[in-house]
């Protein structure tokens, strides 16, 4: 994902194409209205914390210079105060001072391809089918499960989620179904059709690069049963057996400017425009994938992660996607399955909550008897491919294949312990894993780097995320001590506990709306909006170092034994996602092959070693010293 998982919410309406809206249900609105508003943190607090966050990642000389620059920014009556007042005014006037800005800068104005650079994938446990029949049965049940979940969204019976005992903003659940990103020349937009007068009743199914519109409701409004869906999927399968079709969907994997141009070529044709509209309006997409090359058991999950993230390249399944679609469920004949999602409308946790629900649903026996009425043939979506579009497809293929070769992704399971171990030792599991990542990185490189961990801001109305800066003064003291033979174990344990506690404290601050990153972004955007010249603080080398996240990380927990994966956010960085289960931890680590300095296998190795070393350090150190 991008540097920020912190992408913003689609408090959509300003960016959304004009579709007629119906009022959202009252119960939902009542809950939303009761949520606190995101605060603008005090300026002095953020600047002090910014200087502290720089200490482990910049030289003393750079820090001294930045201190002067920050002091100037903060001086009474100076530009900092003015911008802060502007932000405070904005906070009074809007539901969330950050959400629209965030949506635009982190997602819709971001021009790199959504594939790898923004859209996360999810690797689900391998299913036990091995043929087409099993694939379609599972797909049918999954579709039925998602539609059942949608009923809870439509009826507002979705239980409100809590974090640290506080209710969370549920807005993202209303954004992930029936929505799609649309490319634009300077920035994209997101359209949500769930709130239109005539919400969609169909999904899109794609097989052998051919798209179909599949209605998932009977004419009386009841959802299709999985038996009915299965019959429809068989029809789709049987009418899309040719494998020589143009991979039209690959256009959506291109750089956003190129895709925006190609999009205009594509929708000049009326048939194409209708087909594109049908995909965009659909509730979600299901990709019935062709088998991928077989690999060893050890490499299997990494191979599936690549399939989810980018489809494997133009020879494989990348053309079997519409990457602008918010939710795409992917099911292959060999039992591999998962999802890829377009990040603009939501973060990982709501997506994974939906997956948890659906995975459980697929295990249920079919109880409902299917109506006997025959269903119409799902509509095939036609595309007329002009030479111009053919050319766009060829260019998209080339770019995509270069990117596919460049991404290295490794999924592995750390089996020696899970979140139960740190909990038993009265340590936050998330902080423990983050400190282990710091140790792994330090051992590989001999220094520490700006590290991003997503923190939820959903305690606030329309909240998305802020950044937990995992590289801290305390984490640096600990990792240095681990590499110092003169240090006693009891000293290392003390430093470990301090580092873990510092991380947890930063986490609490971040989820409480008092981290520094979104506030600094707000001040910067306020300067642009007020047309004041860019304050030196944002042009400073330290600021660039602080924003260059060589470690971009996120915890996405779930009930299901799955893992989310995403690409690095800088060319010389890593993307690390993890799911701490009770007795094991699922990890995904990604980097670019074109960078000589990064190596996913090595980072994975150092990470496992760091976790083990931290465990034995705690276990072998006498309790009296703890
Ligand atoms: N002693 C014992 N147990 C502890 C503990 C301690 N000192 N500290 C924490 N724990 C327990 C917690 O109670 C919790 O228990 P549970 O498993 O029974 O619920 C568990 O350990 C996990 O807590 P912790 O590891 O501290 O993390 P967390 O669940 O609070 O999550 C974040 C931390 C940052 C991941 C979370 O706050 C967050 O913001 N998540 C959103 C991430 C996101 O949006 N990602 C987007 C990706 S696109």
Coordinates of N, CA and C in Angstrom, one line a residue, residues 23-30 153-156 174:
X23 N -31.4 9.1 1.5 CA -30.9 9.3 2.8 C -30.4 8.0 3.4
X24 N -29.3 8.0 4.1 CA -28.8 6.8 4.7 C -29.7 6.5 5.9
X25 N -29.8 5.2 6.3 CA -30.7 4.8 7.3 C -30.5 5.6 8.6
X26 N -31.6 5.8 9.4 CA -31.5 6.6 10.6 C -30.6 6.1 11.7
X27 N -30.7 4.8 11.9 CA -29.9 4.2 13.0 C -28.4 4.4 12.8
X28 N -28.1 4.2 11.6 CA -26.6 4.4 11.2 C -26.2 5.8 11.5
X29 N -27.1 6.7 11.0 CA -26.8 8.2 11.1 C -26.7 8.5 12.6
X30 N -27.6 8.0 13.4 CA -27.6 8.3 14.8 C -26.3 7.9 15.5
X153 N -25.8 -4.7 6.2 CA -25.5 -3.3 5.9 C -26.7 -2.6 5.5
X154 N -27.5 -3.2 4.6 CA -28.8 -2.5 4.1 C -29.7 -2.3 5.3
X155 N -29.8 -3.3 6.2 CA -30.8 -3.2 7.3 C -30.2 -2.5 8.5
X156 N -29.0 -2.1 8.4 CA -28.3 -1.5 9.6 C -28.3 -2.5 10.8
X174 N -20.2 1.2 4.7 CA -21.2 1.6 3.7 C -20.6 2.1 2.4

